[in-house]
PDB file of C-alpha atoms in Angstrom:
ATOM      1  CA  UNK A   1      74.065 -74.178 -56.231  1.00  0.00           C
ATOM      2  CA  UNK A   2      77.554 -73.207 -57.228  1.00  0.00           C
ATOM      3  CA  UNK A   3      79.783 -70.436 -55.164  1.00  0.00           C
ATOM      4  CA  UNK A   4      80.923 -67.226 -56.801  1.00  0.00           C
ATOM      5  CA  UNK A   5      84.475 -67.679 -57.205  1.00  0.00           C
ATOM      6  CA  UNK A   6      86.931 -66.436 -54.162  1.00  0.00           C
ATOM      7  CA  UNK A   7      89.393 -64.420 -56.190  1.00  0.00           C
ATOM      8  CA  UNK A   8      85.982 -62.635 -57.872  1.00  0.00           C
ATOM      9  CA  UNK A   9      84.717 -62.001 -55.130  1.00  0.00           C
ATOM     10  CA  UNK A  10      87.391 -60.346 -53.154  1.00  0.00           C
ATOM     11  CA  UNK A  11      87.751 -58.406 -55.956  1.00  0.00           C
ATOM     12  CA  UNK A  12      84.471 -57.600 -56.487  1.00  0.00           C
ATOM     13  CA  UNK A  13      84.676 -56.160 -52.670  1.00  0.00           C
ATOM     14  CA  UNK A  14      87.467 -53.870 -52.590  1.00  0.00           C
ATOM     15  CA  UNK A  15      86.973 -52.434 -56.090  1.00  0.00           C
ATOM     16  CA  UNK A  16      83.610 -51.326 -53.759  1.00  0.00           C
ATOM     17  CA  UNK A  17      85.566 -50.341 -51.193  1.00  0.00           C
ATOM     18  CA  UNK A  18      87.590 -48.002 -52.951  1.00  0.00           C
ATOM     19  CA  UNK A  19      84.824 -46.358 -54.998  1.00  0.00           C
ATOM     20  CA  UNK A  20      83.018 -45.500 -51.702  1.00  0.00           C
ATOM     21  CA  UNK A  21      87.203 -44.285 -50.995  1.00  0.00           C
ATOM     22  CA  UNK A  22      87.057 -42.377 -54.226  1.00  0.00           C
ATOM     23  CA  UNK A  23      83.684 -40.503 -53.676  1.00  0.00           C
ATOM     24  CA  UNK A  24      84.160 -39.642 -50.381  1.00  0.00           C
ATOM     25  CA  UNK A  25      87.423 -38.012 -52.001  1.00  0.00           C
ATOM     26  CA  UNK A  26      85.640 -36.068 -54.638  1.00  0.00           C
ATOM     27  CA  UNK A  27      83.046 -34.752 -52.295  1.00  0.00           C
ATOM     28  CA  UNK A  28      85.784 -33.440 -50.011  1.00  0.00           C
ATOM     29  CA  UNK A  29      87.498 -31.475 -52.660  1.00  0.00           C
ATOM     30  CA  UNK A  30      83.275 -30.506 -54.270  1.00  0.00           C
ATOM     31  CA  UNK A  31      82.809 -28.848 -50.462  1.00  0.00           C
ATOM     32  CA  UNK A  32      86.356 -28.131 -50.213  1.00  0.00           C
ATOM     33  CA  UNK A  33      86.872 -30.150 -46.472  1.00  0.00           C
ATOM     34  CA  UNK A  34      89.861 -32.401 -45.668  1.00  0.00           C
ATOM     35  CA  UNK A  35      89.226 -35.946 -46.595  1.00  0.00           C
ATOM     36  CA  UNK A  36      89.926 -36.600 -42.747  1.00  0.00           C
ATOM     37  CA  UNK A  37      85.953 -35.183 -42.553  1.00  0.00           C
ATOM     38  CA  UNK A  38      84.484 -37.421 -44.413  1.00  0.00           C
ATOM     39  CA  UNK A  39      86.497 -40.468 -42.780  1.00  0.00           C
ATOM     40  CA  UNK A  40      86.694 -40.110 -39.012  1.00  0.00           C
ATOM     41  CA  UNK A  41      83.870 -41.035 -36.232  1.00  0.00           C
ATOM     42  CA  UNK A  42      81.828 -37.788 -35.881  1.00  0.00           C
ATOM     43  CA  UNK A  43      81.691 -37.983 -31.864  1.00  0.00           C
ATOM     44  CA  UNK A  44      85.796 -37.675 -32.891  1.00  0.00           C
ATOM     45  CA  UNK A  45      84.985 -34.638 -35.006  1.00  0.00           C
ATOM     46  CA  UNK A  46      82.987 -32.604 -32.555  1.00  0.00           C
ATOM     47  CA  UNK A  47      85.199 -34.060 -29.623  1.00  0.00           C
ATOM     48  CA  UNK A  48      81.666 -35.677 -28.168  1.00  0.00           C
ATOM     49  CA  UNK A  49      81.078 -38.767 -25.635  1.00  0.00           C
ATOM     50  CA  UNK A  50      80.894 -42.157 -27.448  1.00  0.00           C
ATOM     51  CA  UNK A  51      77.785 -42.388 -26.256  1.00  0.00           C
ATOM     52  CA  UNK A  52      76.490 -39.241 -27.915  1.00  0.00           C
ATOM     53  CA  UNK A  53      73.904 -41.304 -30.686  1.00  0.00           C
ATOM     54  CA  UNK A  54      74.557 -44.018 -29.788  1.00  0.00           C
ATOM     55  CA  UNK A  55      70.975 -45.564 -30.445  1.00  0.00           C
ATOM     56  CA  UNK A  56      71.161 -44.071 -33.822  1.00  0.00           C
ATOM     57  CA  UNK A  57      74.281 -45.713 -34.141  1.00  0.00           C
ATOM     58  CA  UNK A  58      72.411 -49.124 -33.677  1.00  0.00           C
ATOM     59  CA  UNK A  59      70.395 -48.443 -35.444  1.00  0.00           C
ATOM     60  CA  UNK A  60      72.103 -48.416 -38.655  1.00  0.00           C
ATOM     61  CA  UNK A  61      73.951 -51.401 -37.285  1.00  0.00           C
ATOM     62  CA  UNK A  62      70.540 -53.079 -37.428  1.00  0.00           C
ATOM     63  CA  UNK A  63      69.308 -52.007 -40.562  1.00  0.00           C
ATOM     64  CA  UNK A  64      72.774 -53.345 -41.655  1.00  0.00           C
ATOM     65  CA  UNK A  65      72.262 -56.618 -40.769  1.00  0.00           C
ATOM     66  CA  UNK A  66      68.296 -57.344 -41.935  1.00  0.00           C
ATOM     67  CA  UNK A  67      69.654 -56.636 -45.214  1.00  0.00           C
ATOM     68  CA  UNK A  68      72.399 -58.458 -45.643  1.00  0.00           C
ATOM     69  CA  UNK A  69      70.340 -61.554 -43.235  1.00  0.00           C
ATOM     70  CA  UNK A  70      67.892 -61.032 -46.557  1.00  0.00           C
ATOM     71  CA  UNK A  71      70.532 -60.887 -49.015  1.00  0.00           C
ATOM     72  CA  UNK A  72      71.958 -63.891 -48.144  1.00  0.00           C
ATOM     73  CA  UNK A  73      69.008 -65.512 -47.719  1.00  0.00           C
ATOM     74  CA  UNK A  74      67.852 -64.356 -51.121  1.00  0.00           C
ATOM     75  CA  UNK A  75      70.450 -65.845 -52.585  1.00  0.00           C
ATOM     76  CA  UNK A  76      70.765 -69.074 -51.330  1.00  0.00           C
ATOM     77  CA  UNK A  77      66.967 -69.762 -50.613  1.00  0.00           C
ATOM     78  CA  UNK A  78      64.663 -71.609 -53.491  1.00  0.00           C
ATOM     79  CA  UNK A  79      63.358 -69.191 -55.732  1.00  0.00           C
ATOM     80  CA  UNK A  80      59.704 -69.122 -55.044  1.00  0.00           C
ATOM     81  CA  UNK A  81      60.752 -67.519 -51.556  1.00  0.00           C
ATOM     82  CA  UNK A  82      63.546 -65.408 -53.302  1.00  0.00           C
ATOM     83  CA  UNK A  83      61.390 -62.598 -53.721  1.00  0.00           C
ATOM     84  CA  UNK A  84      60.757 -61.181 -50.851  1.00  0.00           C
ATOM     85  CA  UNK A  85      63.687 -61.903 -48.940  1.00  0.00           C
ATOM     86  CA  UNK A  86      65.779 -59.108 -51.919  1.00  0.00           C
ATOM     87  CA  UNK A  87      62.777 -56.833 -51.332  1.00  0.00           C
ATOM     88  CA  UNK A  88      63.477 -56.663 -48.252  1.00  0.00           C
ATOM     89  CA  UNK A  89      67.046 -56.755 -48.596  1.00  0.00           C
ATOM     90  CA  UNK A  90      67.332 -53.221 -51.009  1.00  0.00           C
ATOM     91  CA  UNK A  91      64.746 -52.064 -48.900  1.00  0.00           C
ATOM     92  CA  UNK A  92      67.210 -51.903 -45.508  1.00  0.00           C
ATOM     93  CA  UNK A  93      69.936 -51.467 -47.021  1.00  0.00           C
ATOM     94  CA  UNK A  94      68.474 -47.612 -47.767  1.00  0.00           C
ATOM     95  CA  UNK A  95      67.164 -47.106 -44.720  1.00  0.00           C
ATOM     96  CA  UNK A  96      70.756 -47.695 -43.686  1.00  0.00           C
ATOM     97  CA  UNK A  97      71.970 -45.158 -45.624  1.00  0.00           C
ATOM     98  CA  UNK A  98      69.660 -42.986 -44.643  1.00  0.00           C
ATOM     99  CA  UNK A  99      69.848 -43.501 -41.104  1.00  0.00           C
ATOM    100  CA  UNK A 100      73.918 -42.862 -41.748  1.00  0.00           C
ATOM    101  CA  UNK A 101      73.168 -40.237 -43.861  1.00  0.00           C
ATOM    102  CA  UNK A 102      70.425 -37.901 -43.018  1.00  0.00           C
ATOM    103  CA  UNK A 103      69.471 -38.894 -46.692  1.00  0.00           C
ATOM    104  CA  UNK A 104      64.969 -37.626 -46.068  1.00  0.00           C
ATOM    105  CA  UNK A 105      65.963 -35.480 -43.801  1.00  0.00           C
ATOM    106  CA  UNK A 106      68.844 -33.082 -44.711  1.00  0.00           C
ATOM    107  CA  UNK A 107      70.540 -34.535 -48.029  1.00  0.00           C
ATOM    108  CA  UNK A 108      67.770 -34.646 -49.996  1.00  0.00           C
ATOM    109  CA  UNK A 109      65.762 -31.681 -49.289  1.00  0.00           C
ATOM    110  CA  UNK A 110      69.208 -30.279 -50.068  1.00  0.00           C
ATOM    111  CA  UNK A 111      69.717 -31.023 -53.898  1.00  0.00           C
ATOM    112  CA  UNK A 112      65.567 -30.748 -54.543  1.00  0.00           C
ATOM    113  CA  UNK A 113      64.256 -34.123 -53.473  1.00  0.00           C
ATOM    114  CA  UNK A 114      61.123 -33.519 -51.208  1.00  0.00           C
ATOM    115  CA  UNK A 115      60.943 -35.840 -48.045  1.00  0.00           C
ATOM    116  CA  UNK A 116      57.327 -36.872 -48.637  1.00  0.00           C
ATOM    117  CA  UNK A 117      59.088 -38.821 -52.126  1.00  0.00           C
ATOM    118  CA  UNK A 118      61.368 -40.526 -49.654  1.00  0.00           C
ATOM    119  CA  UNK A 119      58.943 -41.110 -47.339  1.00  0.00           C
ATOM    120  CA  UNK A 120      56.265 -42.685 -50.046  1.00  0.00           C
ATOM    121  CA  UNK A 121      59.053 -44.458 -51.555  1.00  0.00           C
ATOM    122  CA  UNK A 122      59.731 -46.372 -48.183  1.00  0.00           C
ATOM    123  CA  UNK A 123      56.157 -46.552 -47.759  1.00  0.00           C
ATOM    124  CA  UNK A 124      55.625 -48.566 -51.106  1.00  0.00           C
ATOM    125  CA  UNK A 125      58.953 -50.906 -50.715  1.00  0.00           C
ATOM    126  CA  UNK A 126      56.849 -51.977 -47.036  1.00  0.00           C
ATOM    127  CA  UNK A 127      54.135 -52.698 -48.841  1.00  0.00           C
ATOM    128  CA  UNK A 128      55.668 -54.059 -51.555  1.00  0.00           C
ATOM    129  CA  UNK A 129      57.105 -57.103 -49.032  1.00  0.00           C
ATOM    130  CA  UNK A 130      54.012 -57.431 -47.131  1.00  0.00           C
ATOM    131  CA  UNK A 131      52.311 -57.911 -50.511  1.00  0.00           C
ATOM    132  CA  UNK A 132      55.165 -61.051 -51.445  1.00  0.00           C
ATOM    133  CA  UNK A 133      55.346 -62.146 -47.892  1.00  0.00           C
ATOM    134  CA  UNK A 134      51.338 -62.940 -47.985  1.00  0.00           C
ATOM    135  CA  UNK A 135      51.306 -63.855 -52.300  1.00  0.00           C
ATOM    136  CA  UNK A 136      54.597 -66.466 -51.374  1.00  0.00           C
ATOM    137  CA  UNK A 137      52.439 -67.997 -48.162  1.00  0.00           C
ATOM    138  CA  UNK A 138      55.365 -67.387 -46.000  1.00  0.00           C
ATOM    139  CA  UNK A 139      53.260 -66.804 -42.666  1.00  0.00           C
ATOM    140  CA  UNK A 140      55.876 -67.320 -40.401  1.00  0.00           C
ATOM    141  CA  UNK A 141      57.182 -64.067 -41.240  1.00  0.00           C
ATOM    142  CA  UNK A 142      53.945 -62.040 -41.362  1.00  0.00           C
ATOM    143  CA  UNK A 143      53.645 -61.891 -37.476  1.00  0.00           C
ATOM    144  CA  UNK A 144      57.342 -60.203 -37.121  1.00  0.00           C
ATOM    145  CA  UNK A 145      57.020 -57.862 -40.004  1.00  0.00           C
ATOM    146  CA  UNK A 146      53.526 -56.398 -39.211  1.00  0.00           C
ATOM    147  CA  UNK A 147      54.471 -55.999 -35.487  1.00  0.00           C
ATOM    148  CA  UNK A 148      58.017 -54.340 -36.739  1.00  0.00           C
ATOM    149  CA  UNK A 149      56.276 -52.512 -39.310  1.00  0.00           C
ATOM    150  CA  UNK A 150      53.406 -51.177 -36.747  1.00  0.00           C
ATOM    151  CA  UNK A 151      57.032 -49.273 -34.768  1.00  0.00           C
ATOM    152  CA  UNK A 152      58.340 -48.291 -37.508  1.00  0.00           C
ATOM    153  CA  UNK A 153      54.754 -46.759 -38.805  1.00  0.00           C
ATOM    154  CA  UNK A 154      53.883 -44.648 -35.856  1.00  0.00           C
ATOM    155  CA  UNK A 155      58.277 -44.101 -35.820  1.00  0.00           C
ATOM    156  CA  UNK A 156      57.519 -42.252 -38.859  1.00  0.00           C
ATOM    157  CA  UNK A 157      53.535 -40.314 -37.661  1.00  0.00           C
ATOM    158  CA  UNK A 158      55.274 -39.001 -33.971  1.00  0.00           C
ATOM    159  CA  UNK A 159      58.275 -37.335 -36.886  1.00  0.00           C
ATOM    160  CA  UNK A 160      56.048 -35.425 -38.719  1.00  0.00           C
ATOM    161  CA  UNK A 161      54.375 -34.807 -36.084  1.00  0.00           C
ATOM    162  CA  UNK A 162      56.422 -33.425 -33.602  1.00  0.00           C
ATOM    163  CA  UNK A 163      59.775 -32.321 -33.669  1.00  0.00           C
ATOM    164  CA  UNK A 164      60.385 -32.781 -29.471  1.00  0.00           C
ATOM    165  CA  UNK A 165      60.112 -36.510 -29.392  1.00  0.00           C
ATOM    166  CA  UNK A 166      63.367 -37.800 -30.359  1.00  0.00           C
ATOM    167  CA  UNK A 167      63.713 -40.337 -27.845  1.00  0.00           C
ATOM    168  CA  UNK A 168      60.214 -41.964 -29.001  1.00  0.00           C
ATOM    169  CA  UNK A 169      60.662 -41.260 -31.844  1.00  0.00           C
ATOM    170  CA  UNK A 170      64.136 -43.226 -32.582  1.00  0.00           C
ATOM    171  CA  UNK A 171      63.637 -45.493 -30.308  1.00  0.00           C
ATOM    172  CA  UNK A 172      60.661 -47.029 -31.788  1.00  0.00           C
ATOM    173  CA  UNK A 173      62.267 -47.411 -35.038  1.00  0.00           C
ATOM    174  CA  UNK A 174      65.079 -49.510 -32.882  1.00  0.00           C
ATOM    175  CA  UNK A 175      61.945 -51.850 -32.034  1.00  0.00           C
ATOM    176  CA  UNK A 176      60.898 -52.018 -35.043  1.00  0.00           C
ATOM    177  CA  UNK A 177      64.207 -53.027 -37.097  1.00  0.00           C
ATOM    178  CA  UNK A 178      65.194 -54.939 -34.559  1.00  0.00           C
ATOM    179  CA  UNK A 179      61.545 -57.387 -35.196  1.00  0.00           C
ATOM    180  CA  UNK A 180      62.122 -57.683 -38.559  1.00  0.00           C
ATOM    181  CA  UNK A 181      66.105 -59.976 -37.885  1.00  0.00           C
ATOM    182  CA  UNK A 182      63.601 -62.512 -37.601  1.00  0.00           C
ATOM    183  CA  UNK A 183      61.510 -61.636 -40.376  1.00  0.00           C
ATOM    184  CA  UNK A 184      64.485 -62.641 -42.870  1.00  0.00           C
ATOM    185  CA  UNK A 185      65.406 -65.509 -40.433  1.00  0.00           C
ATOM    186  CA  UNK A 186      62.437 -66.822 -41.035  1.00  0.00           C
ATOM    187  CA  UNK A 187      61.907 -66.367 -44.913  1.00  0.00           C
ATOM    188  CA  UNK A 188      64.604 -69.258 -44.736  1.00  0.00           C
ATOM    189  CA  UNK A 189      62.739 -71.793 -42.640  1.00  0.00           C
ATOM    190  CA  UNK A 190      59.952 -71.778 -44.458  1.00  0.00           C
ATOM    191  CA  UNK A 191      62.000 -73.089 -47.498  1.00  0.00           C
ATOM    192  CA  UNK A 192      61.193 -76.559 -47.657  1.00  0.00           C
ATOM    193  CA  UNK A 193      64.370 -78.115 -46.573  1.00  0.00           C
ATOM    194  CA  UNK A 194      65.411 -81.010 -47.868  1.00  0.00           C
ATOM    195  CA  UNK A 195      65.058 -79.838 -52.167  1.00  0.00           C
ATOM    196  CA  UNK A 196      67.843 -79.398 -54.258  1.00  0.00           C
ATOM    197  CA  UNK A 197      68.367 -75.424 -55.282  1.00  0.00           C
ATOM    198  CA  UNK A 198      68.652 -75.598 -58.568  1.00  0.00           C
ATOM    199  CA  UNK A 199      64.624 -76.612 -57.667  1.00  0.00           C
ATOM    200  CA  UNK A 200      61.908 -74.557 -57.767  1.00  0.00           C
ATOM    201  CA  UNK A 201      58.504 -76.698 -56.574  1.00  0.00           C
ATOM    202  CA  UNK A 202      55.374 -74.107 -57.348  1.00  0.00           C
ATOM    203  CA  UNK A 203      52.946 -73.179 -55.001  1.00  0.00           C
ATOM    204  CA  UNK A 204      50.399 -75.849 -57.297  1.00  0.00           C
ATOM    205  CA  UNK A 205      53.325 -78.736 -56.611  1.00  0.00           C
ATOM    206  CA  UNK A 206      54.684 -78.288 -60.373  1.00  0.00           C
ATOM    207  CA  UNK A 207      58.373 -78.615 -60.003  1.00  0.00           C
ATOM    208  CA  UNK A 208      60.966 -77.914 -62.576  1.00  0.00           C
ATOM    209  CA  UNK A 209      64.393 -79.815 -61.801  1.00  0.00           C
ATOM    210  CA  UNK A 210      67.397 -78.712 -63.017  1.00  0.00           C
ATOM    211  CA  UNK A 211      68.228 -75.404 -65.310  1.00  0.00           C
ATOM    212  CA  UNK A 212      66.714 -76.782 -68.983  1.00  0.00           C
ATOM    213  CA  UNK A 213      65.343 -79.948 -67.287  1.00  0.00           C
ATOM    214  CA  UNK A 214      62.137 -81.700 -67.848  1.00  0.00           C
ATOM    215  CA  UNK A 215      59.331 -79.955 -66.145  1.00  0.00           C
ATOM    216  CA  UNK A 216      56.910 -82.856 -63.869  1.00  0.00           C
ATOM    217  CA  UNK A 217      54.422 -81.811 -61.837  1.00  0.00           C
ATOM    218  CA  UNK A 218      52.236 -83.428 -59.056  1.00  0.00           C
ATOM    219  CA  UNK A 219      53.603 -85.262 -56.241  1.00  0.00           C
ATOM    220  CA  UNK A 220      56.078 -87.537 -57.927  1.00  0.00           C
ATOM    221  CA  UNK A 221      57.867 -84.784 -59.086  1.00  0.00           C
ATOM    222  CA  UNK A 222      58.402 -83.492 -55.207  1.00  0.00           C
ATOM    223  CA  UNK A 223      59.316 -86.635 -54.187  1.00  0.00           C
ATOM    224  CA  UNK A 224      61.467 -87.143 -57.548  1.00  0.00           C
ATOM    225  CA  UNK A 225      62.653 -83.560 -56.810  1.00  0.00           C
ATOM    226  CA  UNK A 226      63.872 -85.133 -53.367  1.00  0.00           C
ATOM    227  CA  UNK A 227      65.289 -88.303 -54.326  1.00  0.00           C
ATOM    228  CA  UNK A 228      66.499 -88.399 -57.040  1.00  0.00           C
ATOM    229  CA  UNK A 229      68.786 -91.370 -57.879  1.00  0.00           C
ATOM    230  CA  UNK A 230      67.546 -92.995 -54.763  1.00  0.00           C
ATOM    231  CA  UNK A 231      65.861 -96.137 -56.895  1.00  0.00           C
ATOM    232  CA  UNK A 232      69.199 -96.603 -59.131  1.00  0.00           C
ATOM    233  CA  UNK A 233      71.250 -96.764 -55.958  1.00  0.00           C
ATOM    234  CA  UNK A 234      68.993-100.034 -55.033  1.00  0.00           C
TER     235      UNK A 234
END
């Protein structure tokens, strides 16, 4: 699999950053607040100690780690195990943004999007990842996904039942997110080794070698995918 061109990748990332900065400037103008309000650290703005909100910030970092790992695994791994990593990456990216900007708690309801709609969308995404892990038979990743998901579900229940147990709610959420770091790692580890990135082997043993190349099936196709050209070398 050929990777992206370095210049193109750098340009895309810089463009994304400039768009984010431009959006922040626009929001600052709309709400009539200084631009620095949107770019400075919160604890510096309110003159608090750096440890204020430390676990919450760590949770955002963990969500971002999961999202980045999942996106990378989805890019480098075989198509048959790509879908759960891609969906998990998108899901956890949304969770990182939600936690950082308080989307479901403040910003969403402020613009007319109810909190329960966020919860429903997240639940569907979580169920979708679970279904793909089972469908693709990525058994190694199911245990950490279930354990982490249980902790996250418990955190959600605490959040909905009471507003006084913030420590328990956020601690459960952090533990669940940390366990989920294992999921993209195990998804990648579950991909059969020794198969070219452009080769896709279906669950029934069929293999498609290359892009637009001939389709083969059965054990011979798997052997050809792993060692094409070995016979000629002899």
